[in-house]
Amino acid sequence: MNSIKRVLLIEDNPGDVYLLRQMLSENSSFKTELINLTYMSEAEAYLAVSAVDVILLDLGLPDVQGLDAIRRAHAVAPGIPLVVLTGLDDESVAVQALQQGAQDYLIKGQIEARGLLRALRYAIERKKMQSSALAMAQQMAHSAEHDFLTGLPNRMLLNDRISQAIALATRHAKKIAVLFLDLDGFKHINDSLGHPIGDMLLQSIAERLVKCLRGSDSVSRQGGDEFVILLLEIDRAEDAAVTARRILQAVAQSHAIGQHVLHVTASIGISVYPTDGLDADTLIKNADTAMYQAKENGRRSFRFFKPVMNVRAVERQSIEEGLRRALERHEFAVYYQPKVNLMTGAITGAEALLRWTHPTQGAIAPAQFIPVAEDSGLILPIGAWVLREACAQARSWLDAGLPALTMAVNVSAMEFRDDGFLDRLFAIVGETGIDPGSLELELTESVLMKHAPLTAIILQTLRERGIRVAIDDFGTGYSSLSYLRKFPVDAVKIDQSFVRQISSAGEDTTIVKAVIGMARGLKLRVIAEGVETLAELAFLRAYRCDEAQGYYFSRPVPPEQFAVLLRNGIPEPSVVA
Ligand code: C2E
Ligand code: CA
Ligand code: CA
């Protein structure tokens, strides 16, 4: 057993001090030093700078009595075992003393040397055990509420804090904001560099997030690469946007991890109490929904939650379920819209446009279901079906003796990037026996701009096979004309929004003129989309646009009706030049 080296005796009665000193020195095997102080205030000053093994405390001091004495001793030296000295009549106080954190008590007049030493030793032992049990309990409580990897509060603790913050905010008529943050492409880092690097990156992110916040705000890790941040007592929702911007910026700075320098961006969704939810779960869920929207609108951005996002999420879900069955249930059809040569008025081509009739909801617009098909990957089988249908249709019109035309089919980014795309395309061209030169793929600018080197290879292959390519919605995307020179494309389709400017009073027509001029300079065919009025048509013709397509000539129609147009021409005298 360890020896007791220093005992602090806080006692004002000289007789008691003398007695205790005697008893301690009686035991020759220990050299115990007894320090005696008379006032609690002296003891406090002493304990603040000196360590002792145990404190012997009289409960009747000149400057403090009873339990208050224990409390003050405990406050200044919480880690030092405490043995209380009390008179016979004060035994009930002694029992309370134990509850207040004293390890033992001795009754004056009943103390003898061996008992005193034993009491001191046991007090020291008991204190040691209590401390380690306490530390373990604290540790367990901490790990139940914190994330092991980053040390940040976990989901449970954050929920608690949000609930408390809501109670406070209500009282102070303030708002709080919940930010849901998700890293962009974190899975890729994990997969390519390994989980240990991924974990270190998460730790680095956690540190940055903490630095971006005020002390009163909280950041928690929800799991994976998701973090939730609680901003307290904000005045306006815009305050949350300021923090979100700061966080996006901080996360995007490079991270030095081992010998790697990593770059990662994040997307953030924001919900605000009380507008977007009245409890922690709803606020987190809605911030999560807004985060997905942020990701869709381009990474490294943030979005505030809007109620329609939830409606859309539900709608999306039901659209996706419907789409999964639509092919086998033959709910799709392809309509065709004519393209007209502006010099001759003849139909030169058709654009294949997908139509979906839902068994209960009726016709659903492509703008609604195509994005869902792209997200879910269903665009691959659906796109292949449209392509086959359109090629087969072109073939059967030819077989029926109708004039030859160019069949245009829309191709989504996902299809274009798919490894099997070219093989499927060539197989369909082979099966249907159409002339590859009569097929034109419509691709948007953004499709072409992604992975430009790969794009160039695919476009080159298409050109070698004689399949044509048009740039759809031209002018809405990058509007960088340099890639037009780089990529082998055949035509550009001027977006409807520019065509609309022609007939709207006060709108500028310079863009339309410039686009037509530039495309002609590059020897590309120019097709105007969404032509609705005679004025638009006249303007386009004056500036020598090659072809046009729009409601002015015909809406997209089923194949039987299109065959009639092909046979008889467009029934509109003003079109014929
Ligand atoms: P898009 O490729 O730009 O197709 C032109 C859209 O403009 C079509 O809408 C067409 O009906 C509409 N339109 C044509 N003329 C006029 C006009 O004069 N005025 C107005 N206001 N609109 C006109 P739709 O059929 O609703 O298709 C919307 C979009 O859905 C298409 O835009 C295309 O991006 C996509 N889409 C349609 N079918 C397919 C498909 O088979 N595959 C893929 N990947 N996307 C498709
Ligand atoms: Ca198109
Ligand atoms: Ca278009």
Coordinates of C-alpha atoms and ligand atoms in Angstrom, one line a residue:
M1 CA 0.0 0.0 0.0
N2 CA 1.2 3.5 -0.9
S3 CA 2.4 5.7 1.9
I4 CA 0.6 8.9 2.8
K5 CA 3.0 11.7 2.3
R6 CA 1.0 14.9 2.8
V7 CA -2.1 15.4 4.8
L8 CA -3.9 18.8 4.8
L9 CA -5.7 19.3 8.1
I10 CA -8.2 22.2 8.0
E11 CA -8.9 22.7 11.7
D12 CA -9.0 25.7 13.9
N13 CA -9.0 23.9 17.3
P14 CA -5.3 23.7 18.4
G15 CA -6.1 20.8 20.8
D16 CA -7.5 18.7 17.9
V17 CA -4.5 19.6 15.7
Y18 CA -2.1 18.5 18.4
L19 CA -3.9 15.2 18.9
L20 CA -4.0 14.3 15.2
R21 CA -0.4 15.3 14.8
Q22 CA 0.6 13.0 17.6
M23 CA -1.3 10.1 16.1
L24 CA 0.2 10.4 12.7
S25 CA 3.8 10.6 14.0
E26 CA 3.2 7.6 16.2
N27 CA 3.3 5.5 13.2
S28 CA 7.0 5.2 12.5
S29 CA 6.8 3.3 9.2
F30 CA 5.4 6.4 7.4
K31 CA 6.9 9.9 7.2
T32 CA 3.7 11.8 6.9
E33 CA 3.8 15.5 6.7
L34 CA 0.8 17.3 8.3
I35 CA 0.0 20.8 7.0
N36 CA -2.5 22.6 9.2
L37 CA -4.6 25.6 8.1
T38 CA -7.2 27.3 10.1
Y39 CA -9.4 29.0 7.6
M40 CA -11.2 27.6 4.6
S41 CA -10.0 30.6 2.6
E42 CA -6.4 29.7 3.4
A43 CA -7.0 26.1 2.4
E44 CA -8.5 27.2 -0.9
A45 CA -5.5 29.4 -1.7
Y46 CA -3.1 26.5 -0.7
L47 CA -4.9 23.8 -2.7
A48 CA -5.0 26.0 -5.7
V49 CA -1.2 25.6 -6.0
S50 CA -0.2 22.6 -3.9
A51 CA -1.1 18.9 -4.0
V52 CA -1.8 16.7 -1.0
D53 CA -2.8 13.1 -0.7
V54 CA -5.8 13.6 1.5
I55 CA -7.7 16.4 3.2
L56 CA -8.9 16.2 6.8
L57 CA -11.6 18.7 7.2
D58 CA -13.3 20.0 10.4
L59 CA -16.8 21.0 9.8
G60 CA -16.8 23.9 12.2
L61 CA -14.3 26.5 10.8
P62 CA -14.2 30.2 11.6
D63 CA -15.2 31.1 8.0
V64 CA -17.5 28.2 7.0
Q65 CA -19.5 25.5 8.6
G66 CA -21.1 22.2 7.8
L67 CA -21.8 21.0 4.3
D68 CA -20.7 24.3 2.8
A69 CA -17.2 23.5 4.1
I70 CA -17.3 20.3 2.2
R71 CA -18.6 21.9 -1.0
R72 CA -15.9 24.5 -1.0
A73 CA -13.1 22.0 -0.3
H74 CA -14.5 19.8 -3.1
A75 CA -14.8 22.7 -5.5
V76 CA -11.2 23.7 -5.2
A77 CA -9.7 20.1 -5.1
P78 CA -12.2 17.8 -6.7
G79 CA -9.7 15.0 -7.2
I80 CA -8.4 14.9 -3.6
P81 CA -10.0 12.5 -1.1
L82 CA -11.7 14.1 1.8
V83 CA -12.2 12.9 5.3
V84 CA -14.5 14.9 7.5
L85 CA -14.0 15.5 11.2
T86 CA -17.1 16.1 13.2
G87 CA -18.4 16.2 16.8
L88 CA -20.6 13.4 18.2
D89 CA -23.8 15.5 17.9
D90 CA -23.2 16.1 14.2
E91 CA -23.4 12.6 12.9
S92 CA -26.3 13.3 10.6
V93 CA -24.3 16.0 9.0
A94 CA -21.5 13.4 8.5
V95 CA -23.8 11.1 6.6
Q96 CA -24.7 13.9 4.3
A97 CA -21.0 14.7 4.0
L98 CA -20.5 11.3 2.3
Q99 CA -23.3 12.1 -0.1
Q100 CA -21.6 15.4 -0.9
G101 CA -18.4 13.6 -2.0
A102 CA -16.4 13.1 1.2
Q103 CA -14.9 9.6 1.3
D104 CA -15.2 9.1 5.1
Y105 CA -15.9 10.8 8.4
L106 CA -14.3 10.6 11.8
I107 CA -15.9 11.5 15.1
K108 CA -13.8 13.6 17.4
G109 CA -13.1 12.0 20.7
Q110 CA -13.4 8.5 19.2
I111 CA -10.3 8.7 17.0
E112 CA -7.2 6.5 17.7
A113 CA -4.0 6.3 15.7
R114 CA -4.6 3.0 13.8
G115 CA -8.2 3.9 12.9
L116 CA -7.1 7.3 11.6
L117 CA -4.5 5.9 9.3
R118 CA -6.8 3.2 8.1
A119 CA -9.5 5.8 7.4
L120 CA -7.0 8.0 5.4
R121 CA -5.8 5.0 3.4
Y122 CA -9.2 3.7 2.6
A123 CA -10.3 7.2 1.7
I124 CA -7.5 7.5 -0.9
E125 CA -8.3 4.0 -2.3
R126 CA -12.0 4.7 -2.5
K127 CA -11.4 8.1 -4.2
K128 CA -9.2 6.4 -6.8
M129 CA -11.8 3.8 -7.6
Q130 CA -14.6 6.4 -7.8
S131 CA -12.5 8.5 -10.2
S132 CA -11.8 5.7 -12.6
A133 CA -15.4 4.5 -12.5
L134 CA -16.5 8.1 -13.2
A135 CA -14.0 8.5 -16.0
M136 CA -15.2 5.3 -17.6
A137 CA -18.8 6.3 -17.2
Q138 CA -18.0 9.7 -18.8
Q139 CA -16.2 8.0 -21.6
M140 CA -19.1 5.7 -22.3
A141 CA -21.6 8.6 -22.2
H142 CA -19.3 10.5 -24.6
S143 CA -19.0 7.7 -27.1
A144 CA -22.7 7.1 -27.0
E145 CA -23.2 10.6 -28.2
H146 CA -20.2 11.2 -30.4
D147 CA -18.9 9.9 -33.7
F148 CA -15.8 7.7 -33.2
L149 CA -14.0 8.9 -36.3
T150 CA -14.3 12.7 -36.0
G151 CA -15.2 13.1 -32.4
L152 CA -18.1 15.3 -33.5
P153 CA -21.5 14.9 -31.8
N154 CA -23.5 12.1 -33.4
R155 CA -27.1 12.1 -34.8
M156 CA -28.6 11.5 -31.4
L157 CA -26.8 14.3 -29.6
L158 CA -27.6 16.7 -32.5
N159 CA -31.3 15.8 -32.4
D160 CA -31.2 16.8 -28.7
R161 CA -29.5 20.0 -29.4
I162 CA -31.9 20.9 -32.1
S163 CA -34.8 20.2 -29.8
Q164 CA -33.3 22.5 -27.1
A165 CA -32.5 25.1 -29.7
I166 CA -36.1 25.1 -30.9
A167 CA -37.3 25.6 -27.3
L168 CA -34.9 28.6 -26.9
A169 CA -35.7 30.1 -30.4
T170 CA -39.4 30.0 -29.7
R171 CA -38.8 31.9 -26.4
H172 CA -36.6 34.5 -28.1
A173 CA -38.6 34.7 -31.3
K174 CA -35.5 33.8 -33.4
K175 CA -35.0 31.3 -36.2
I176 CA -32.6 28.4 -36.3
A177 CA -31.2 26.8 -39.4
V178 CA -30.2 23.2 -40.2
L179 CA -27.7 22.6 -42.9
F180 CA -27.3 19.1 -44.4
L181 CA -24.0 18.7 -46.1
D182 CA -22.9 15.9 -48.3
L183 CA -19.6 15.5 -50.1
D184 CA -19.5 15.3 -53.9
G185 CA -17.9 12.1 -55.2
F186 CA -16.6 11.0 -51.9
K187 CA -17.2 7.3 -52.8
H188 CA -14.8 7.7 -55.6
I189 CA -12.0 8.8 -53.2
N190 CA -12.8 5.9 -50.9
D191 CA -12.8 3.5 -53.8
S192 CA -9.6 4.7 -55.4
L193 CA -7.4 5.7 -52.5
G194 CA -8.8 3.3 -49.8
H195 CA -10.8 3.8 -46.6
P196 CA -8.0 5.0 -44.4
I197 CA -7.4 8.0 -46.7
G198 CA -11.1 8.5 -46.9
D199 CA -11.4 8.5 -43.1
M200 CA -8.6 11.1 -42.8
L201 CA -10.3 13.2 -45.3
L202 CA -13.5 13.1 -43.2
Q203 CA -11.5 14.1 -40.2
S204 CA -10.0 17.0 -42.1
I205 CA -13.5 18.1 -43.3
A206 CA -14.8 17.9 -39.7
E207 CA -12.0 20.2 -38.5
R208 CA -12.8 22.8 -41.2
L209 CA -16.5 22.7 -40.4
V210 CA -15.8 23.4 -36.8
K211 CA -13.6 26.3 -37.7
C212 CA -16.4 27.8 -39.9
L213 CA -18.9 28.0 -37.0
R214 CA -19.5 30.1 -33.9
G215 CA -19.0 28.4 -30.6
S216 CA -22.7 28.1 -30.0
D217 CA -23.4 26.3 -33.3
S218 CA -23.0 22.5 -33.6
V219 CA -21.8 20.2 -36.3
S220 CA -22.4 16.5 -36.3
R221 CA -21.6 13.6 -38.5
Q222 CA -24.6 11.7 -39.5
G223 CA -22.7 8.8 -41.0
G224 CA -20.8 8.3 -44.2
D225 CA -19.9 11.6 -45.8
E226 CA -22.9 13.4 -44.4
F227 CA -22.7 16.2 -41.8
V228 CA -25.5 18.2 -40.2
I229 CA -24.9 21.7 -38.9
L230 CA -27.1 23.5 -36.5
L231 CA -27.0 27.3 -36.6
L232 CA -28.5 29.0 -33.5
E233 CA -30.5 32.1 -33.1
I234 CA -30.2 33.5 -36.6
D235 CA -32.2 36.6 -37.6
R236 CA -32.8 36.0 -41.2
A237 CA -32.6 32.9 -43.5
E238 CA -30.0 34.8 -45.5
D239 CA -27.6 34.4 -42.5
A240 CA -27.6 30.7 -43.1
A241 CA -26.7 31.3 -46.8
V242 CA -23.6 33.3 -45.7
T243 CA -22.5 30.4 -43.5
A244 CA -23.2 27.8 -46.2
R245 CA -21.1 29.8 -48.7
R246 CA -18.2 30.0 -46.2
I247 CA -18.4 26.2 -45.6
L248 CA -18.5 25.3 -49.3
Q249 CA -15.4 27.5 -49.7
A250 CA -13.6 26.0 -46.7
V251 CA -14.3 22.4 -47.8
A252 CA -13.1 23.0 -51.3
Q253 CA -9.6 24.1 -50.2
S254 CA -7.2 21.3 -50.8
H255 CA -6.7 18.8 -48.1
A256 CA -3.2 17.4 -47.4
I257 CA -3.7 13.8 -46.4
G258 CA -0.6 11.7 -46.1
Q259 CA 1.3 12.2 -49.4
H260 CA -1.9 13.1 -51.2
V261 CA -3.3 16.5 -51.9
L262 CA -7.1 16.0 -52.2
H263 CA -9.8 18.2 -53.6
V264 CA -13.4 17.6 -52.7
T265 CA -16.5 19.7 -52.9
A266 CA -19.8 19.6 -51.0
S267 CA -23.4 20.3 -51.5
I268 CA -25.6 21.8 -48.8
G269 CA -29.4 21.8 -48.2
I270 CA -30.8 24.3 -45.7
S271 CA -34.0 24.2 -43.7
V272 CA -35.1 26.9 -41.4
Y273 CA -37.2 26.7 -38.2
P274 CA -40.1 27.4 -38.0
T275 CA -40.9 27.8 -41.7
D276 CA -39.6 24.4 -42.8
G277 CA -40.4 22.2 -39.8
L278 CA -41.3 22.3 -36.2
D279 CA -39.1 19.4 -34.9
A280 CA -35.6 18.1 -35.4
D281 CA -36.5 15.2 -37.6
T282 CA -38.5 17.2 -40.1
L283 CA -35.9 19.9 -40.2
I284 CA -33.2 17.4 -41.0
K285 CA -35.3 15.5 -43.5
N286 CA -36.1 18.7 -45.4
A287 CA -32.6 19.9 -45.4
D288 CA -31.6 16.5 -46.8
T289 CA -34.2 16.9 -49.6
A290 CA -32.9 20.4 -50.4
M291 CA -29.3 19.0 -50.5
Y292 CA -30.3 16.5 -53.2
Q293 CA -31.8 19.5 -55.2
A294 CA -28.5 21.3 -54.7
K295 CA -26.6 18.3 -56.1
E296 CA -28.9 18.2 -59.1
N297 CA -28.4 21.8 -59.9
G298 CA -24.6 21.4 -60.0
R299 CA -22.2 20.5 -57.3
R300 CA -20.6 22.8 -54.8
S301 CA -23.8 24.7 -54.3
F302 CA -26.5 25.1 -51.6
R303 CA -30.3 25.2 -51.8
F304 CA -33.0 26.3 -49.4
F305 CA -35.7 23.8 -48.8
K306 CA -39.0 24.5 -50.6
P307 CA -42.2 22.6 -49.9
V308 CA -42.5 21.7 -53.6
M309 CA -39.3 19.7 -53.3
N310 CA -41.2 17.1 -51.2
V311 CA -44.1 17.0 -53.6
R312 CA -41.6 16.4 -56.4
A313 CA -39.8 13.7 -54.5
V314 CA -43.1 11.8 -54.1
E315 CA -44.0 12.4 -57.7
R316 CA -40.6 11.3 -58.9
Q317 CA -41.0 8.1 -57.0
S318 CA -44.3 7.3 -58.6
I319 CA -43.0 8.3 -62.1
E320 CA -40.1 6.0 -61.7
E321 CA -42.3 3.1 -60.6
G322 CA -44.5 3.7 -63.6
L323 CA -41.6 4.0 -66.0
R324 CA -40.3 0.6 -64.9
R325 CA -43.4 -1.1 -66.3
A326 CA -44.1 1.3 -69.2
L327 CA -42.0 -0.5 -71.8
E328 CA -43.4 -4.0 -71.3
R329 CA -47.0 -2.6 -71.0
H330 CA -46.6 -0.8 -74.3
E331 CA -47.4 2.6 -72.8
F332 CA -44.9 4.5 -75.0
A333 CA -45.4 5.9 -78.5
V334 CA -43.2 7.9 -80.7
Y335 CA -44.6 11.1 -82.4
Y336 CA -42.9 12.8 -85.3
Q337 CA -42.5 16.5 -85.9
P338 CA -41.6 17.7 -89.4
K339 CA -38.5 19.8 -90.2
V340 CA -39.1 22.0 -93.2
N341 CA -36.6 23.4 -95.7
L342 CA -37.1 27.1 -95.6
M343 CA -36.1 27.6 -99.3
T344 CA -38.3 24.9 -100.8
G345 CA -41.0 24.4 -98.1
A346 CA -40.5 20.6 -98.4
I347 CA -40.3 18.3 -95.4
T348 CA -36.7 17.3 -95.1
G349 CA -36.8 15.4 -91.8
A350 CA -38.6 14.4 -88.7
E351 CA -37.8 14.6 -85.1
A352 CA -38.8 11.5 -83.0
L353 CA -40.4 12.6 -79.7
L354 CA -41.4 10.2 -77.1
R355 CA -44.9 10.1 -75.7
W356 CA -46.0 8.3 -72.6
T357 CA -49.6 7.5 -71.7
H358 CA -49.8 6.5 -68.0
P359 CA -52.6 4.0 -67.4
T360 CA -54.3 6.2 -64.7
Q361 CA -52.6 9.6 -65.0
G362 CA -52.9 9.9 -68.8
A363 CA -50.4 11.7 -70.9
I364 CA -47.2 12.7 -69.0
A365 CA -44.9 15.3 -70.6
P366 CA -41.3 14.3 -71.5
A367 CA -40.0 17.2 -69.5
Q368 CA -41.5 15.4 -66.4
F369 CA -40.4 11.8 -67.1
I370 CA -37.2 12.1 -69.2
P371 CA -35.2 13.5 -66.2
V372 CA -36.4 10.7 -64.0
A373 CA -35.6 8.1 -66.7
E374 CA -32.1 9.6 -66.9
D375 CA -31.6 9.6 -63.1
S376 CA -32.7 6.0 -62.7
G377 CA -30.9 4.6 -65.7
L378 CA -34.1 3.6 -67.4
I379 CA -33.3 6.0 -70.2
L380 CA -31.0 3.2 -71.6
P381 CA -33.7 0.7 -72.5
I382 CA -36.2 3.4 -73.3
G383 CA -33.8 5.3 -75.5
A384 CA -32.9 2.1 -77.4
W385 CA -36.6 1.4 -77.9
V386 CA -37.1 4.9 -79.3
L387 CA -34.2 4.6 -81.7
R388 CA -35.4 1.2 -83.0
E389 CA -38.9 2.5 -83.3
A390 CA -37.8 5.6 -85.2
C391 CA -35.5 3.7 -87.6
A392 CA -38.1 1.1 -88.3
Q393 CA -40.6 3.8 -89.0
A394 CA -38.3 5.6 -91.4
R395 CA -37.8 2.3 -93.2
S396 CA -41.4 1.6 -93.5
W397 CA -42.2 5.1 -94.9
L398 CA -39.5 4.5 -97.5
D399 CA -40.9 1.1 -98.3
A400 CA -44.4 2.7 -98.7
G401 CA -42.9 4.9 -101.4
L402 CA -42.8 8.1 -99.4
P403 CA -40.0 10.7 -100.0
A404 CA -36.8 10.0 -98.1
L405 CA -36.1 12.1 -95.0
T406 CA -33.7 12.5 -92.2
M407 CA -34.8 10.9 -88.9
A408 CA -33.7 12.8 -85.9
V409 CA -33.5 11.0 -82.5
N410 CA -32.7 12.6 -79.1
V411 CA -29.9 11.0 -77.2
S412 CA -29.4 11.7 -73.5
A413 CA -26.0 12.1 -71.9
M414 CA -26.3 8.8 -70.1
E415 CA -26.9 6.9 -73.3
F416 CA -24.1 8.7 -75.1
R417 CA -21.7 7.8 -72.3
D418 CA -22.8 4.2 -72.1
D419 CA -20.2 1.7 -73.2
G420 CA -22.7 -0.3 -75.3
F421 CA -24.2 2.8 -77.0
L422 CA -22.4 2.5 -80.3
D423 CA -22.8 -1.2 -80.6
R424 CA -26.5 -1.0 -80.0
L425 CA -26.9 1.9 -82.4
F426 CA -25.1 0.1 -85.2
A427 CA -27.0 -3.1 -84.6
I428 CA -30.3 -1.1 -84.8
V429 CA -29.2 0.6 -88.1
G430 CA -28.3 -2.9 -89.4
E431 CA -31.5 -4.6 -88.4
T432 CA -33.8 -1.9 -89.7
G433 CA -31.7 -1.6 -92.9
I434 CA -31.9 2.2 -93.0
D435 CA -29.3 4.3 -94.7
P436 CA -27.0 5.6 -91.8
G437 CA -26.9 8.9 -93.6
S438 CA -30.6 9.4 -93.0
L439 CA -30.1 9.2 -89.2
E440 CA -29.3 12.2 -87.1
L441 CA -28.6 12.2 -83.4
E442 CA -29.6 15.2 -81.4
L443 CA -27.1 15.9 -78.6
T444 CA -27.1 18.9 -76.2
E445 CA -24.0 21.1 -75.7
S446 CA -23.6 19.8 -72.1
V447 CA -23.4 16.2 -73.4
L448 CA -20.6 17.2 -75.8
M449 CA -18.7 19.2 -73.2
K450 CA -18.4 16.4 -70.7
H451 CA -15.3 14.3 -71.2
A452 CA -14.4 16.1 -74.4
P453 CA -11.7 13.6 -75.5
L454 CA -14.1 10.7 -75.3
T455 CA -16.7 12.7 -77.1
A456 CA -14.4 13.4 -79.9
I457 CA -13.7 9.7 -80.4
I458 CA -17.4 8.8 -80.4
L459 CA -18.2 11.6 -82.8
Q460 CA -15.4 10.5 -85.1
T461 CA -16.7 7.0 -85.1
L462 CA -20.2 8.2 -86.0
R463 CA -18.9 10.3 -88.8
E464 CA -17.0 7.4 -90.2
R465 CA -20.2 5.4 -90.2
G466 CA -22.1 8.2 -91.9
I467 CA -24.4 8.9 -89.0
R468 CA -25.1 12.7 -88.5
V469 CA -25.0 14.7 -85.4
A470 CA -26.9 17.9 -84.5
I471 CA -26.4 20.1 -81.5
D472 CA -29.7 20.5 -79.7
D473 CA -30.9 23.5 -77.7
F474 CA -28.0 25.4 -79.2
G475 CA -27.1 28.6 -77.3
T476 CA -28.4 27.6 -73.9
G477 CA -25.4 25.7 -72.8
Y478 CA -21.8 26.7 -72.9
S479 CA -22.1 28.9 -75.9
S480 CA -18.5 28.4 -76.5
L481 CA -18.1 28.1 -80.2
S482 CA -14.6 26.8 -80.2
Y483 CA -15.8 23.3 -79.6
L484 CA -17.9 23.5 -82.8
R485 CA -14.7 23.7 -84.7
K486 CA -13.2 20.8 -82.8
F487 CA -16.0 18.3 -83.0
P488 CA -17.3 16.8 -86.2
V489 CA -20.9 17.8 -86.1
D490 CA -23.4 18.5 -89.0
A491 CA -26.0 20.8 -87.7
V492 CA -27.1 23.1 -84.9
K493 CA -30.6 23.6 -83.6
I494 CA -31.2 27.1 -82.4
D495 CA -33.1 26.9 -79.1
Q496 CA -36.7 28.0 -79.0
S497 CA -36.0 30.7 -76.5
F498 CA -34.0 32.6 -79.1
V499 CA -36.6 32.1 -81.8
R500 CA -39.2 33.5 -79.4
Q501 CA -37.1 36.7 -79.1
I502 CA -37.7 37.4 -82.8
S503 CA -41.4 38.1 -82.3
S504 CA -41.4 39.6 -78.9
A505 CA -41.4 43.4 -79.0
G506 CA -38.2 45.0 -77.7
E507 CA -36.2 41.8 -77.6
D508 CA -32.8 41.7 -79.1
T509 CA -32.4 39.6 -82.2
T510 CA -28.6 39.9 -82.4
I511 CA -28.0 36.5 -80.9
V512 CA -30.2 34.7 -83.5
K513 CA -28.4 36.6 -86.2
A514 CA -25.0 35.8 -84.7
V515 CA -25.7 32.1 -84.3
I516 CA -27.0 31.7 -87.8
G517 CA -24.0 33.6 -89.2
M518 CA -21.5 31.7 -87.2
A519 CA -23.0 28.3 -88.0
R520 CA -23.0 29.2 -91.7
G521 CA -19.4 30.3 -91.4
L522 CA -18.6 26.8 -90.0
K523 CA -20.6 25.3 -92.9
L524 CA -23.1 23.7 -90.5
R525 CA -26.8 23.3 -91.2
V526 CA -28.9 25.6 -89.1
I527 CA -32.3 24.5 -87.8
A528 CA -34.6 26.8 -85.9
E529 CA -36.8 25.1 -83.3
G530 CA -40.2 26.1 -81.9
V531 CA -41.2 28.3 -84.8
E532 CA -44.8 29.5 -84.0
T533 CA -45.5 32.6 -86.0
L534 CA -45.2 33.9 -89.6
A535 CA -43.0 36.7 -88.3
E536 CA -40.5 34.3 -86.9
L537 CA -40.5 32.4 -90.1
A538 CA -40.0 35.5 -92.2
F539 CA -37.1 36.6 -90.1
L540 CA -35.4 33.2 -90.2
R541 CA -35.8 33.0 -93.9
A542 CA -34.4 36.5 -94.3
Y543 CA -31.3 35.5 -92.4
R544 CA -31.0 32.4 -94.4
C545 CA -31.6 29.8 -91.7
D546 CA -31.7 26.4 -93.5
E547 CA -34.6 24.6 -91.8
A548 CA -37.3 25.1 -89.2
Q549 CA -39.5 23.1 -87.0
G550 CA -42.4 24.2 -84.9
Y551 CA -46.1 24.4 -84.2
Y552 CA -46.4 26.9 -87.1
F553 CA -45.9 23.9 -89.5
S554 CA -47.1 21.0 -87.3
R555 CA -47.1 19.8 -83.8
P556 CA -45.5 16.4 -83.2
V557 CA -48.0 13.8 -84.6
P558 CA -48.5 10.0 -84.7
P559 CA -46.9 8.2 -87.6
E560 CA -50.1 7.8 -89.6
Q561 CA -50.7 11.5 -89.6
F562 CA -47.1 12.2 -90.4
A563 CA -47.4 10.0 -93.5
V564 CA -50.2 12.2 -94.7
L565 CA -48.0 15.3 -94.3
L566 CA -45.2 13.6 -96.1
R567 CA -47.4 12.6 -99.0
N568 CA -49.3 15.9 -99.3
G569 CA -46.9 18.5 -97.9
I570 CA -47.5 21.0 -95.2
P571 CA -51.0 22.6 -95.7
E572 CA -49.8 26.2 -95.4
P573 CA -49.5 28.3 -98.4
S574 CA -47.2 30.9 -96.9
V575 CA -44.5 28.2 -96.3
V576 CA -43.9 27.6 -100.0
A577 CA -41.3 29.9 -101.1
Ligands
C2E1 P1 -36.3 18.9 -77.5 O1 -35.4 17.9 -78.1 O2 -35.8 20.3 -77.5 O3 -37.6 18.8 -78.4 C1 -38.4 19.9 -78.8 C2 -39.6 20.1 -77.9 O4 -40.2 21.3 -78.3 C3 -40.6 19.0 -78.0 O5 -41.2 18.9 -76.7 C4 -41.6 19.6 -79.0 O6 -42.9 19.1 -78.9 C5 -41.6 21.1 -78.6 N1 -42.0 21.9 -79.7 C6 -41.8 21.7 -81.0 N2 -42.3 22.8 -81.7 C7 -42.7 23.7 -80.8 C8 -43.3 25.0 -80.9 O7 -43.5 25.6 -81.9 N3 -43.5 25.7 -79.7 C9 -43.3 25.1 -78.5 N4 -43.6 25.8 -77.4 N5 -42.8 23.9 -78.4 C10 -42.5 23.2 -79.5 P2 -41.5 17.5 -76.1 O8 -41.9 16.5 -77.1 O9 -42.4 17.8 -74.9 O10 -40.1 17.1 -75.6 C11 -39.4 17.8 -74.6 C12 -38.0 17.3 -74.5 O11 -37.9 16.0 -74.0 C13 -37.2 17.3 -75.8 O12 -36.8 18.6 -76.0 C14 -36.1 16.3 -75.5 O13 -35.1 16.9 -74.8 C15 -36.8 15.3 -74.6 N6 -37.2 14.1 -75.3 C16 -38.3 13.9 -76.0 N7 -38.3 12.7 -76.6 C17 -37.1 12.1 -76.2 C18 -36.5 10.8 -76.5 O14 -37.0 10.0 -77.2 N8 -35.2 10.7 -75.9 C19 -34.6 11.6 -75.2 N9 -33.4 11.3 -74.6 N10 -35.2 12.8 -74.9 C20 -36.4 13.0 -75.4
CA2 CA -34.4 17.6 -79.9
CA3 CA -34.3 21.3 -78.5

